[in-house]
């Protein structure tokens, strides 16, 4: 066993940004900044619109408000540090602050997944058992589901920084990433990290398998109910209420799954490509979600048009 007295624990990490593309950091910062601004603006509009429009005070839109707040929190925990690296060469990151960023990023990602499950359940109840919709999805139930998703994320991610704190970090302090990602930090430890790696992949797989399984089950039930409807118009109307949610699922899970797989089994994928995907999958869904719901949901679309263009006649279509 090495004598710890001969080593000094590192107090900070050096975040490279995107390896191999350092000369283009100032340009890469432009889309990051744009996505961050659009995330804050778009999600704020969604929240204000739902707050001001009484007809939107329904479970589906309460979940959407939670998603919007979580998206802003996720982007805010990631983008400012990225912009500091890309524009200000602020590569140094205190050890504990790095762990805090890692914790919040992964917590908000798991909360996002839980909210997508809750929204799928909302669509299941609305389409499959509509007569019980108001009794099943009460305001109290919506709050409980939101709290359950948040508590699950907090408890699942909490062991990650605690397990990292027990590891010695002596010499390696350079993180080839644009933010403090769990596996990127674990790899720098000067000790066996099997427990950390096993726990990290267990959390990722359990969340993805469980949540995607619940979402798939909900939509299988929805499709079965829809295709039992005799009217083509009724089928189209039922499916259209799910369109925005399906788009959000695809936008959220597709890049996340790609990033997860390339980080662990994609040995031939250039690091710069992986890090770009890993960075933008945290920024693109929060930007796209309000656009998807704004375009696909007539009540939100009409209310937003009314807010910004009060003299414009609202479409009846």
PDB file of C-alpha atoms in Angstrom:
ATOM      1  CA  UNK A   1       0.000   0.000   0.000  1.00  0.00           C
ATOM      2  CA  UNK A   2       1.378   3.373  -0.946  1.00  0.00           C
ATOM      3  CA  UNK A   3       2.220   5.784   1.816  1.00  0.00           C
ATOM      4  CA  UNK A   4      -0.301   8.593   1.587  1.00  0.00           C
ATOM      5  CA  UNK A   5       2.187  10.978   3.204  1.00  0.00           C
ATOM      6  CA  UNK A   6       4.209  10.968   0.005  1.00  0.00           C
ATOM      7  CA  UNK A   7       1.217  12.119  -2.035  1.00  0.00           C
ATOM      8  CA  UNK A   8      -0.830  15.271  -2.124  1.00  0.00           C
ATOM      9  CA  UNK A   9      -4.530  15.132  -2.900  1.00  0.00           C
ATOM     10  CA  UNK A  10      -5.498  17.369  -5.780  1.00  0.00           C
ATOM     11  CA  UNK A  11      -7.803  20.283  -4.952  1.00  0.00           C
ATOM     12  CA  UNK A  12      -9.141  21.024  -8.431  1.00  0.00           C
ATOM     13  CA  UNK A  13      -9.696  19.557 -11.868  1.00  0.00           C
ATOM     14  CA  UNK A  14      -8.728  20.956 -15.256  1.00  0.00           C
ATOM     15  CA  UNK A  15     -11.587  20.646 -17.758  1.00  0.00           C
ATOM     16  CA  UNK A  16     -10.212  20.528 -21.296  1.00  0.00           C
ATOM     17  CA  UNK A  17     -13.503  21.277 -23.055  1.00  0.00           C
ATOM     18  CA  UNK A  18     -13.577  19.418 -26.360  1.00  0.00           C
ATOM     19  CA  UNK A  19     -10.224  17.667 -26.999  1.00  0.00           C
ATOM     20  CA  UNK A  20      -8.767  18.367 -30.429  1.00  0.00           C
ATOM     21  CA  UNK A  21     -11.096  21.293 -31.053  1.00  0.00           C
ATOM     22  CA  UNK A  22      -9.622  23.817 -28.600  1.00  0.00           C
ATOM     23  CA  UNK A  23      -8.913  26.248 -31.452  1.00  0.00           C
ATOM     24  CA  UNK A  24     -12.643  26.320 -32.225  1.00  0.00           C
ATOM     25  CA  UNK A  25     -13.881  26.776 -28.658  1.00  0.00           C
ATOM     26  CA  UNK A  26     -14.898  30.386 -29.231  1.00  0.00           C
ATOM     27  CA  UNK A  27     -17.110  29.305 -32.136  1.00  0.00           C
ATOM     28  CA  UNK A  28     -18.498  26.255 -30.334  1.00  0.00           C
ATOM     29  CA  UNK A  29     -19.533  28.601 -27.543  1.00  0.00           C
ATOM     30  CA  UNK A  30     -21.967  30.404 -29.881  1.00  0.00           C
ATOM     31  CA  UNK A  31     -24.477  27.536 -30.285  1.00  0.00           C
ATOM     32  CA  UNK A  32     -24.074  26.697 -26.577  1.00  0.00           C
ATOM     33  CA  UNK A  33     -24.980  30.275 -25.639  1.00  0.00           C
ATOM     34  CA  UNK A  34     -27.854  30.337 -28.128  1.00  0.00           C
ATOM     35  CA  UNK A  35     -29.287  27.063 -26.814  1.00  0.00           C
ATOM     36  CA  UNK A  36     -28.976  28.288 -23.221  1.00  0.00           C
ATOM     37  CA  UNK A  37     -30.775  31.570 -23.939  1.00  0.00           C
ATOM     38  CA  UNK A  38     -33.509  29.799 -25.914  1.00  0.00           C
ATOM     39  CA  UNK A  39     -33.936  27.272 -23.079  1.00  0.00           C
ATOM     40  CA  UNK A  40     -34.453  29.988 -20.482  1.00  0.00           C
ATOM     41  CA  UNK A  41     -36.709  32.040 -22.752  1.00  0.00           C
ATOM     42  CA  UNK A  42     -38.798  29.180 -24.163  1.00  0.00           C
ATOM     43  CA  UNK A  43     -39.394  27.421 -20.851  1.00  0.00           C
ATOM     44  CA  UNK A  44     -40.170  30.691 -19.089  1.00  0.00           C
ATOM     45  CA  UNK A  45     -42.815  31.416 -21.730  1.00  0.00           C
ATOM     46  CA  UNK A  46     -44.322  27.944 -21.214  1.00  0.00           C
ATOM     47  CA  UNK A  47     -44.509  28.407 -17.430  1.00  0.00           C
ATOM     48  CA  UNK A  48     -45.972  31.943 -17.658  1.00  0.00           C
ATOM     49  CA  UNK A  49     -48.484  30.859 -20.305  1.00  0.00           C
ATOM     50  CA  UNK A  50     -49.751  27.952 -18.201  1.00  0.00           C
ATOM     51  CA  UNK A  51     -49.916  30.158 -15.103  1.00  0.00           C
ATOM     52  CA  UNK A  52     -51.945  32.869 -16.862  1.00  0.00           C
ATOM     53  CA  UNK A  53     -54.335  30.590 -18.785  1.00  0.00           C
ATOM     54  CA  UNK A  54     -56.962  28.962 -16.493  1.00  0.00           C
ATOM     55  CA  UNK A  55     -57.912  26.410 -19.183  1.00  0.00           C
ATOM     56  CA  UNK A  56     -54.353  25.011 -18.935  1.00  0.00           C
ATOM     57  CA  UNK A  57     -54.615  24.276 -15.215  1.00  0.00           C
ATOM     58  CA  UNK A  58     -54.757  20.540 -15.862  1.00  0.00           C
ATOM     59  CA  UNK A  59     -52.457  17.643 -14.865  1.00  0.00           C
ATOM     60  CA  UNK A  60     -50.845  17.413 -18.313  1.00  0.00           C
ATOM     61  CA  UNK A  61     -49.761  21.057 -18.160  1.00  0.00           C
ATOM     62  CA  UNK A  62     -48.708  20.859 -14.506  1.00  0.00           C
ATOM     63  CA  UNK A  63     -46.298  18.098 -15.535  1.00  0.00           C
ATOM     64  CA  UNK A  64     -45.176  20.284 -18.432  1.00  0.00           C
ATOM     65  CA  UNK A  65     -44.422  23.118 -15.967  1.00  0.00           C
ATOM     66  CA  UNK A  66     -42.329  20.723 -13.884  1.00  0.00           C
ATOM     67  CA  UNK A  67     -40.490  19.630 -17.039  1.00  0.00           C
ATOM     68  CA  UNK A  68     -39.851  23.267 -18.005  1.00  0.00           C
ATOM     69  CA  UNK A  69     -38.437  24.116 -14.560  1.00  0.00           C
ATOM     70  CA  UNK A  70     -36.251  21.005 -14.593  1.00  0.00           C
ATOM     71  CA  UNK A  71     -35.000  21.829 -18.101  1.00  0.00           C
ATOM     72  CA  UNK A  72     -33.959  25.316 -17.022  1.00  0.00           C
ATOM     73  CA  UNK A  73     -32.183  23.891 -13.967  1.00  0.00           C
ATOM     74  CA  UNK A  74     -30.382  21.272 -16.095  1.00  0.00           C
ATOM     75  CA  UNK A  75     -29.196  23.837 -18.646  1.00  0.00           C
ATOM     76  CA  UNK A  76     -28.143  26.263 -15.884  1.00  0.00           C
ATOM     77  CA  UNK A  77     -26.003  23.593 -14.217  1.00  0.00           C
ATOM     78  CA  UNK A  78     -24.165  22.923 -17.480  1.00  0.00           C
ATOM     79  CA  UNK A  79     -24.028  25.841 -19.919  1.00  0.00           C
ATOM     80  CA  UNK A  80     -22.420  28.601 -17.780  1.00  0.00           C
ATOM     81  CA  UNK A  81     -19.334  26.477 -17.041  1.00  0.00           C
ATOM     82  CA  UNK A  82     -19.102  25.413 -20.687  1.00  0.00           C
ATOM     83  CA  UNK A  83     -19.171  29.062 -21.763  1.00  0.00           C
ATOM     84  CA  UNK A  84     -16.494  29.839 -19.165  1.00  0.00           C
ATOM     85  CA  UNK A  85     -14.277  27.186 -20.746  1.00  0.00           C
ATOM     86  CA  UNK A  86     -15.013  28.135 -24.359  1.00  0.00           C
ATOM     87  CA  UNK A  87     -14.860  31.925 -24.023  1.00  0.00           C
ATOM     88  CA  UNK A  88     -12.910  32.770 -20.858  1.00  0.00           C
ATOM     89  CA  UNK A  89     -10.436  29.860 -20.659  1.00  0.00           C
ATOM     90  CA  UNK A  90     -11.786  29.147 -17.159  1.00  0.00           C
ATOM     91  CA  UNK A  91     -10.674  25.524 -17.156  1.00  0.00           C
ATOM     92  CA  UNK A  92      -9.992  25.104 -13.426  1.00  0.00           C
ATOM     93  CA  UNK A  93     -12.814  23.617 -11.349  1.00  0.00           C
ATOM     94  CA  UNK A  94     -12.644  23.096  -7.568  1.00  0.00           C
ATOM     95  CA  UNK A  95     -12.891  19.419  -6.601  1.00  0.00           C
ATOM     96  CA  UNK A  96     -16.055  19.783  -4.494  1.00  0.00           C
ATOM     97  CA  UNK A  97     -17.738  22.141  -6.961  1.00  0.00           C
ATOM     98  CA  UNK A  98     -17.040  19.618  -9.718  1.00  0.00           C
ATOM     99  CA  UNK A  99     -18.736  16.891  -7.660  1.00  0.00           C
ATOM    100  CA  UNK A 100     -21.670  19.220  -7.010  1.00  0.00           C
ATOM    101  CA  UNK A 101     -22.081  19.914 -10.729  1.00  0.00           C
ATOM    102  CA  UNK A 102     -21.887  16.203 -11.488  1.00  0.00           C
ATOM    103  CA  UNK A 103     -24.520  15.493  -8.832  1.00  0.00           C
ATOM    104  CA  UNK A 104     -26.988  18.114 -10.074  1.00  0.00           C
ATOM    105  CA  UNK A 105     -26.582  17.213 -13.748  1.00  0.00           C
ATOM    106  CA  UNK A 106     -27.308  13.524 -13.191  1.00  0.00           C
ATOM    107  CA  UNK A 107     -30.098  14.278 -10.711  1.00  0.00           C
ATOM    108  CA  UNK A 108     -31.886  16.588 -13.146  1.00  0.00           C
ATOM    109  CA  UNK A 109     -31.492  14.001 -15.938  1.00  0.00           C
ATOM    110  CA  UNK A 110     -33.194  11.323 -13.823  1.00  0.00           C
ATOM    111  CA  UNK A 111     -35.954  13.764 -12.795  1.00  0.00           C
ATOM    112  CA  UNK A 112     -36.507  14.496 -16.491  1.00  0.00           C
ATOM    113  CA  UNK A 113     -36.926  10.795 -17.185  1.00  0.00           C
ATOM    114  CA  UNK A 114     -39.403  10.445 -14.288  1.00  0.00           C
ATOM    115  CA  UNK A 115     -41.453  13.374 -15.608  1.00  0.00           C
ATOM    116  CA  UNK A 116     -41.653  11.752 -19.048  1.00  0.00           C
ATOM    117  CA  UNK A 117     -43.018   8.616 -17.352  1.00  0.00           C
ATOM    118  CA  UNK A 118     -45.562  10.724 -15.453  1.00  0.00           C
ATOM    119  CA  UNK A 119     -46.651  12.420 -18.684  1.00  0.00           C
ATOM    120  CA  UNK A 120     -47.033   9.031 -20.383  1.00  0.00           C
ATOM    121  CA  UNK A 121     -49.230   7.901 -17.471  1.00  0.00           C
ATOM    122  CA  UNK A 122     -51.265  11.090 -17.859  1.00  0.00           C
ATOM    123  CA  UNK A 123     -51.917  10.273 -21.538  1.00  0.00           C
ATOM    124  CA  UNK A 124     -52.776   6.655 -20.620  1.00  0.00           C
ATOM    125  CA  UNK A 125     -55.413   7.738 -18.109  1.00  0.00           C
ATOM    126  CA  UNK A 126     -56.796  10.437 -20.423  1.00  0.00           C
ATOM    127  CA  UNK A 127     -57.241   8.048 -23.368  1.00  0.00           C
ATOM    128  CA  UNK A 128     -57.809   4.629 -21.784  1.00  0.00           C
ATOM    129  CA  UNK A 129     -59.947   5.551 -18.769  1.00  0.00           C
ATOM    130  CA  UNK A 130     -61.132   9.121 -19.502  1.00  0.00           C
ATOM    131  CA  UNK A 131     -64.111   8.962 -17.131  1.00  0.00           C
ATOM    132  CA  UNK A 132     -61.720   8.505 -14.199  1.00  0.00           C
ATOM    133  CA  UNK A 133     -59.200  11.136 -15.328  1.00  0.00           C
ATOM    134  CA  UNK A 134     -60.197  13.826 -12.824  1.00  0.00           C
ATOM    135  CA  UNK A 135     -60.429  11.372  -9.920  1.00  0.00           C
ATOM    136  CA  UNK A 136     -57.131   9.598 -10.650  1.00  0.00           C
ATOM    137  CA  UNK A 137     -54.950  12.585 -11.546  1.00  0.00           C
ATOM    138  CA  UNK A 138     -55.916  15.031  -8.831  1.00  0.00           C
ATOM    139  CA  UNK A 139     -53.656  17.969  -7.973  1.00  0.00           C
ATOM    140  CA  UNK A 140     -52.453  16.046  -4.907  1.00  0.00           C
ATOM    141  CA  UNK A 141     -51.567  13.023  -7.044  1.00  0.00           C
ATOM    142  CA  UNK A 142     -49.675  15.202  -9.535  1.00  0.00           C
ATOM    143  CA  UNK A 143     -47.636  16.741  -6.695  1.00  0.00           C
ATOM    144  CA  UNK A 144     -46.938  13.301  -5.201  1.00  0.00           C
ATOM    145  CA  UNK A 145     -45.737  11.968  -8.574  1.00  0.00           C
ATOM    146  CA  UNK A 146     -43.454  14.974  -9.019  1.00  0.00           C
ATOM    147  CA  UNK A 147     -42.037  14.573  -5.512  1.00  0.00           C
ATOM    148  CA  UNK A 148     -41.566  10.816  -5.986  1.00  0.00           C
ATOM    149  CA  UNK A 149     -39.558  11.398  -9.176  1.00  0.00           C
ATOM    150  CA  UNK A 150     -37.426  14.041  -7.447  1.00  0.00           C
ATOM    151  CA  UNK A 151     -36.760  11.942  -4.328  1.00  0.00           C
ATOM    152  CA  UNK A 152     -35.881   8.920  -6.474  1.00  0.00           C
ATOM    153  CA  UNK A 153     -33.307  10.981  -8.397  1.00  0.00           C
ATOM    154  CA  UNK A 154     -31.807  12.513  -5.244  1.00  0.00           C
ATOM    155  CA  UNK A 155     -31.371   9.147  -3.553  1.00  0.00           C
ATOM    156  CA  UNK A 156     -30.090   7.315  -6.635  1.00  0.00           C
ATOM    157  CA  UNK A 157     -27.422   9.892  -7.495  1.00  0.00           C
ATOM    158  CA  UNK A 158     -26.321  10.738  -3.937  1.00  0.00           C
ATOM    159  CA  UNK A 159     -23.973   7.699  -3.579  1.00  0.00           C
ATOM    160  CA  UNK A 160     -22.016   8.780  -6.698  1.00  0.00           C
ATOM    161  CA  UNK A 161     -20.211  11.798  -5.182  1.00  0.00           C
ATOM    162  CA  UNK A 162     -19.955  10.023  -1.807  1.00  0.00           C
ATOM    163  CA  UNK A 163     -18.217   7.047  -3.431  1.00  0.00           C
ATOM    164  CA  UNK A 164     -15.910   9.400  -5.329  1.00  0.00           C
ATOM    165  CA  UNK A 165     -14.983  11.265  -2.123  1.00  0.00           C
ATOM    166  CA  UNK A 166     -13.529   8.039  -0.700  1.00  0.00           C
ATOM    167  CA  UNK A 167     -11.161   7.657  -3.679  1.00  0.00           C
ATOM    168  CA  UNK A 168      -7.621   9.091  -3.679  1.00  0.00           C
ATOM    169  CA  UNK A 169      -6.776  11.608  -6.410  1.00  0.00           C
ATOM    170  CA  UNK A 170      -3.023  12.201  -6.533  1.00  0.00           C
ATOM    171  CA  UNK A 171      -1.709  13.024  -9.997  1.00  0.00           C
ATOM    172  CA  UNK A 172      -4.392  12.873 -12.667  1.00  0.00           C
ATOM    173  CA  UNK A 173      -6.466  16.049 -12.718  1.00  0.00           C
ATOM    174  CA  UNK A 174      -7.231  16.656 -16.407  1.00  0.00           C
ATOM    175  CA  UNK A 175     -10.828  15.871 -17.420  1.00  0.00           C
ATOM    176  CA  UNK A 176     -11.267  15.504 -21.176  1.00  0.00           C
ATOM    177  CA  UNK A 177     -14.780  16.853 -21.053  1.00  0.00           C
ATOM    178  CA  UNK A 178     -16.752  20.112 -21.070  1.00  0.00           C
ATOM    179  CA  UNK A 179     -18.401  19.390 -17.719  1.00  0.00           C
ATOM    180  CA  UNK A 180     -17.918  17.079 -14.726  1.00  0.00           C
ATOM    181  CA  UNK A 181     -19.378  13.802 -15.937  1.00  0.00           C
ATOM    182  CA  UNK A 182     -19.411  10.856 -13.529  1.00  0.00           C
ATOM    183  CA  UNK A 183     -17.294   8.343 -15.466  1.00  0.00           C
ATOM    184  CA  UNK A 184     -14.839  11.030 -16.600  1.00  0.00           C
ATOM    185  CA  UNK A 185     -14.162  11.941 -12.959  1.00  0.00           C
ATOM    186  CA  UNK A 186     -14.007   8.325 -11.750  1.00  0.00           C
ATOM    187  CA  UNK A 187     -11.363   7.403 -14.348  1.00  0.00           C
ATOM    188  CA  UNK A 188      -8.879   9.856 -12.784  1.00  0.00           C
ATOM    189  CA  UNK A 189      -8.787   8.145  -9.389  1.00  0.00           C
ATOM    190  CA  UNK A 190      -5.555   6.538  -8.217  1.00  0.00           C
ATOM    191  CA  UNK A 191      -7.316   3.406  -6.943  1.00  0.00           C
ATOM    192  CA  UNK A 192      -9.650   0.598  -7.954  1.00  0.00           C
ATOM    193  CA  UNK A 193     -12.927   2.101  -9.169  1.00  0.00           C
ATOM    194  CA  UNK A 194     -14.927  -1.077  -9.774  1.00  0.00           C
ATOM    195  CA  UNK A 195     -17.607  -0.139  -7.218  1.00  0.00           C
ATOM    196  CA  UNK A 196     -18.021   3.332  -8.726  1.00  0.00           C
ATOM    197  CA  UNK A 197     -18.247   1.998 -12.270  1.00  0.00           C
ATOM    198  CA  UNK A 198     -20.658  -0.764 -11.303  1.00  0.00           C
ATOM    199  CA  UNK A 199     -22.933   1.602  -9.402  1.00  0.00           C
ATOM    200  CA  UNK A 200     -22.868   4.221 -12.158  1.00  0.00           C
ATOM    201  CA  UNK A 201     -23.838   1.796 -14.908  1.00  0.00           C
ATOM    202  CA  UNK A 202     -26.439   0.155 -12.640  1.00  0.00           C
ATOM    203  CA  UNK A 203     -28.165   3.477 -12.035  1.00  0.00           C
ATOM    204  CA  UNK A 204     -28.090   4.417 -15.725  1.00  0.00           C
ATOM    205  CA  UNK A 205     -29.428   1.054 -16.892  1.00  0.00           C
ATOM    206  CA  UNK A 206     -32.078   0.737 -14.184  1.00  0.00           C
ATOM    207  CA  UNK A 207     -33.459   4.220 -14.884  1.00  0.00           C
ATOM    208  CA  UNK A 208     -33.451   3.726 -18.637  1.00  0.00           C
ATOM    209  CA  UNK A 209     -34.911   0.198 -18.601  1.00  0.00           C
ATOM    210  CA  UNK A 210     -37.552   0.941 -15.959  1.00  0.00           C
ATOM    211  CA  UNK A 211     -38.665   4.295 -17.350  1.00  0.00           C
ATOM    212  CA  UNK A 212     -38.635   3.279 -20.999  1.00  0.00           C
ATOM    213  CA  UNK A 213     -40.475   0.098 -20.031  1.00  0.00           C
ATOM    214  CA  UNK A 214     -43.201   2.075 -18.244  1.00  0.00           C
ATOM    215  CA  UNK A 215     -43.491   4.522 -21.142  1.00  0.00           C
ATOM    216  CA  UNK A 216     -43.681   1.675 -23.677  1.00  0.00           C
ATOM    217  CA  UNK A 217     -46.335  -0.089 -21.597  1.00  0.00           C
ATOM    218  CA  UNK A 218     -48.405   3.090 -21.416  1.00  0.00           C
ATOM    219  CA  UNK A 219     -48.270   3.596 -25.169  1.00  0.00           C
ATOM    220  CA  UNK A 220     -49.056  -0.045 -25.940  1.00  0.00           C
ATOM    221  CA  UNK A 221     -52.203   0.348 -23.821  1.00  0.00           C
ATOM    222  CA  UNK A 222     -52.960   3.666 -25.516  1.00  0.00           C
ATOM    223  CA  UNK A 223     -52.625   2.186 -29.012  1.00  0.00           C
ATOM    224  CA  UNK A 224     -54.850  -0.759 -28.058  1.00  0.00           C
ATOM    225  CA  UNK A 225     -57.544   1.639 -26.842  1.00  0.00           C
ATOM    226  CA  UNK A 226     -57.216   3.955 -29.845  1.00  0.00           C
ATOM    227  CA  UNK A 227     -57.570   1.184 -32.416  1.00  0.00           C
ATOM    228  CA  UNK A 228     -60.731  -0.007 -30.703  1.00  0.00           C
ATOM    229  CA  UNK A 229     -62.371   3.312 -31.529  1.00  0.00           C
ATOM    230  CA  UNK A 230     -64.783   3.075 -34.441  1.00  0.00           C
ATOM    231  CA  UNK A 231     -64.337   6.646 -35.686  1.00  0.00           C
ATOM    232  CA  UNK A 232     -61.262   7.587 -37.696  1.00  0.00           C
ATOM    233  CA  UNK A 233     -61.628  11.158 -36.476  1.00  0.00           C
ATOM    234  CA  UNK A 234     -61.660  10.003 -32.839  1.00  0.00           C
ATOM    235  CA  UNK A 235     -58.518   7.901 -33.420  1.00  0.00           C
ATOM    236  CA  UNK A 236     -56.701  10.831 -35.008  1.00  0.00           C
ATOM    237  CA  UNK A 237     -57.723  13.194 -32.216  1.00  0.00           C
ATOM    238  CA  UNK A 238     -56.589  10.747 -29.516  1.00  0.00           C
ATOM    239  CA  UNK A 239     -53.221  10.158 -31.148  1.00  0.00           C
ATOM    240  CA  UNK A 240     -52.663  13.877 -31.759  1.00  0.00           C
ATOM    241  CA  UNK A 241     -52.786  14.526 -28.010  1.00  0.00           C
ATOM    242  CA  UNK A 242     -49.739  12.230 -27.654  1.00  0.00           C
ATOM    243  CA  UNK A 243     -47.677  13.731 -30.494  1.00  0.00           C
ATOM    244  CA  UNK A 244     -45.826  16.338 -28.421  1.00  0.00           C
ATOM    245  CA  UNK A 245     -44.975  13.821 -25.702  1.00  0.00           C
ATOM    246  CA  UNK A 246     -43.657  11.262 -28.209  1.00  0.00           C
ATOM    247  CA  UNK A 247     -41.445  13.956 -29.808  1.00  0.00           C
ATOM    248  CA  UNK A 248     -40.097  14.897 -26.376  1.00  0.00           C
ATOM    249  CA  UNK A 249     -39.296  11.253 -25.589  1.00  0.00           C
ATOM    250  CA  UNK A 250     -37.381  10.858 -28.847  1.00  0.00           C
ATOM    251  CA  UNK A 251     -35.484  14.131 -28.365  1.00  0.00           C
ATOM    252  CA  UNK A 252     -34.564  13.209 -24.780  1.00  0.00           C
ATOM    253  CA  UNK A 253     -33.673   9.526 -25.008  1.00  0.00           C
ATOM    254  CA  UNK A 254     -32.065   9.176 -28.452  1.00  0.00           C
ATOM    255  CA  UNK A 255     -28.951  11.351 -27.887  1.00  0.00           C
ATOM    256  CA  UNK A 256     -28.735  10.186 -24.256  1.00  0.00           C
ATOM    257  CA  UNK A 257     -28.667   6.540 -25.347  1.00  0.00           C
ATOM    258  CA  UNK A 258     -26.079   7.284 -28.051  1.00  0.00           C
ATOM    259  CA  UNK A 259     -23.857   9.131 -25.568  1.00  0.00           C
ATOM    260  CA  UNK A 260     -24.200   6.340 -22.975  1.00  0.00           C
ATOM    261  CA  UNK A 261     -23.269   3.605 -25.461  1.00  0.00           C
ATOM    262  CA  UNK A 262     -20.352   5.434 -27.094  1.00  0.00           C
ATOM    263  CA  UNK A 263     -18.874   6.289 -23.694  1.00  0.00           C
ATOM    264  CA  UNK A 264     -18.804   2.622 -22.652  1.00  0.00           C
ATOM    265  CA  UNK A 265     -18.542   0.482 -25.792  1.00  0.00           C
ATOM    266  CA  UNK A 266     -17.825   2.894 -28.645  1.00  0.00           C
ATOM    267  CA  UNK A 267     -14.040   2.641 -28.551  1.00  0.00           C
ATOM    268  CA  UNK A 268     -13.646   3.795 -32.161  1.00  0.00           C
ATOM    269  CA  UNK A 269     -15.752   6.947 -31.738  1.00  0.00           C
ATOM    270  CA  UNK A 270     -13.425  10.004 -31.568  1.00  0.00           C
ATOM    271  CA  UNK A 271     -13.478  11.639 -28.110  1.00  0.00           C
ATOM    272  CA  UNK A 272     -14.472  14.975 -29.606  1.00  0.00           C
ATOM    273  CA  UNK A 273     -17.612  13.445 -31.167  1.00  0.00           C
ATOM    274  CA  UNK A 274     -18.591  11.766 -27.920  1.00  0.00           C
ATOM    275  CA  UNK A 275     -18.095  14.943 -25.876  1.00  0.00           C
ATOM    276  CA  UNK A 276     -20.037  17.070 -28.367  1.00  0.00           C
ATOM    277  CA  UNK A 277     -22.959  14.622 -28.169  1.00  0.00           C
ATOM    278  CA  UNK A 278     -22.687  14.341 -24.380  1.00  0.00           C
ATOM    279  CA  UNK A 279     -22.707  18.135 -24.057  1.00  0.00           C
ATOM    280  CA  UNK A 280     -25.460  18.908 -26.509  1.00  0.00           C
ATOM    281  CA  UNK A 281     -27.810  16.175 -25.293  1.00  0.00           C
ATOM    282  CA  UNK A 282     -27.965  18.185 -22.051  1.00  0.00           C
ATOM    283  CA  UNK A 283     -28.768  21.391 -23.947  1.00  0.00           C
ATOM    284  CA  UNK A 284     -30.847  20.400 -26.977  1.00  0.00           C
ATOM    285  CA  UNK A 285     -33.854  18.696 -25.261  1.00  0.00           C
ATOM    286  CA  UNK A 286     -34.436  21.641 -22.859  1.00  0.00           C
ATOM    287  CA  UNK A 287     -34.412  23.951 -25.884  1.00  0.00           C
ATOM    288  CA  UNK A 288     -36.607  21.792 -28.095  1.00  0.00           C
ATOM    289  CA  UNK A 289     -39.234  20.766 -25.503  1.00  0.00           C
ATOM    290  CA  UNK A 290     -40.994  24.164 -25.264  1.00  0.00           C
ATOM    291  CA  UNK A 291     -40.904  24.489 -29.059  1.00  0.00           C
ATOM    292  CA  UNK A 292     -42.490  21.046 -29.477  1.00  0.00           C
ATOM    293  CA  UNK A 293     -45.259  21.734 -26.979  1.00  0.00           C
ATOM    294  CA  UNK A 294     -45.733  25.265 -28.289  1.00  0.00           C
ATOM    295  CA  UNK A 295     -46.252  24.007 -31.843  1.00  0.00           C
ATOM    296  CA  UNK A 296     -48.128  20.768 -31.111  1.00  0.00           C
ATOM    297  CA  UNK A 297     -50.461  22.032 -28.349  1.00  0.00           C
ATOM    298  CA  UNK A 298     -53.142  24.386 -29.676  1.00  0.00           C
ATOM    299  CA  UNK A 299     -54.049  25.865 -26.279  1.00  0.00           C
ATOM    300  CA  UNK A 300     -50.432  26.860 -25.594  1.00  0.00           C
ATOM    301  CA  UNK A 301     -49.856  28.043 -29.155  1.00  0.00           C
ATOM    302  CA  UNK A 302     -52.937  30.269 -29.159  1.00  0.00           C
ATOM    303  CA  UNK A 303     -52.203  31.689 -25.723  1.00  0.00           C
ATOM    304  CA  UNK A 304     -48.593  32.527 -26.662  1.00  0.00           C
ATOM    305  CA  UNK A 305     -49.770  34.219 -29.857  1.00  0.00           C
ATOM    306  CA  UNK A 306     -52.262  36.166 -27.758  1.00  0.00           C
ATOM    307  CA  UNK A 307     -49.544  37.263 -25.332  1.00  0.00           C
ATOM    308  CA  UNK A 308     -47.126  38.534 -27.967  1.00  0.00           C
ATOM    309  CA  UNK A 309     -49.633  39.597 -30.628  1.00  0.00           C
ATOM    310  CA  UNK A 310     -52.770  40.706 -28.726  1.00  0.00           C
ATOM    311  CA  UNK A 311     -54.418  42.163 -31.840  1.00  0.00           C
ATOM    312  CA  UNK A 312     -53.870  39.039 -33.946  1.00  0.00           C
ATOM    313  CA  UNK A 313     -56.929  36.873 -34.492  1.00  0.00           C
ATOM    314  CA  UNK A 314     -56.529  33.452 -32.919  1.00  0.00           C
ATOM    315  CA  UNK A 315     -56.808  30.514 -35.274  1.00  0.00           C
ATOM    316  CA  UNK A 316     -59.837  28.318 -34.711  1.00  0.00           C
ATOM    317  CA  UNK A 317     -58.217  25.296 -36.335  1.00  0.00           C
TER     318      UNK A 317
END
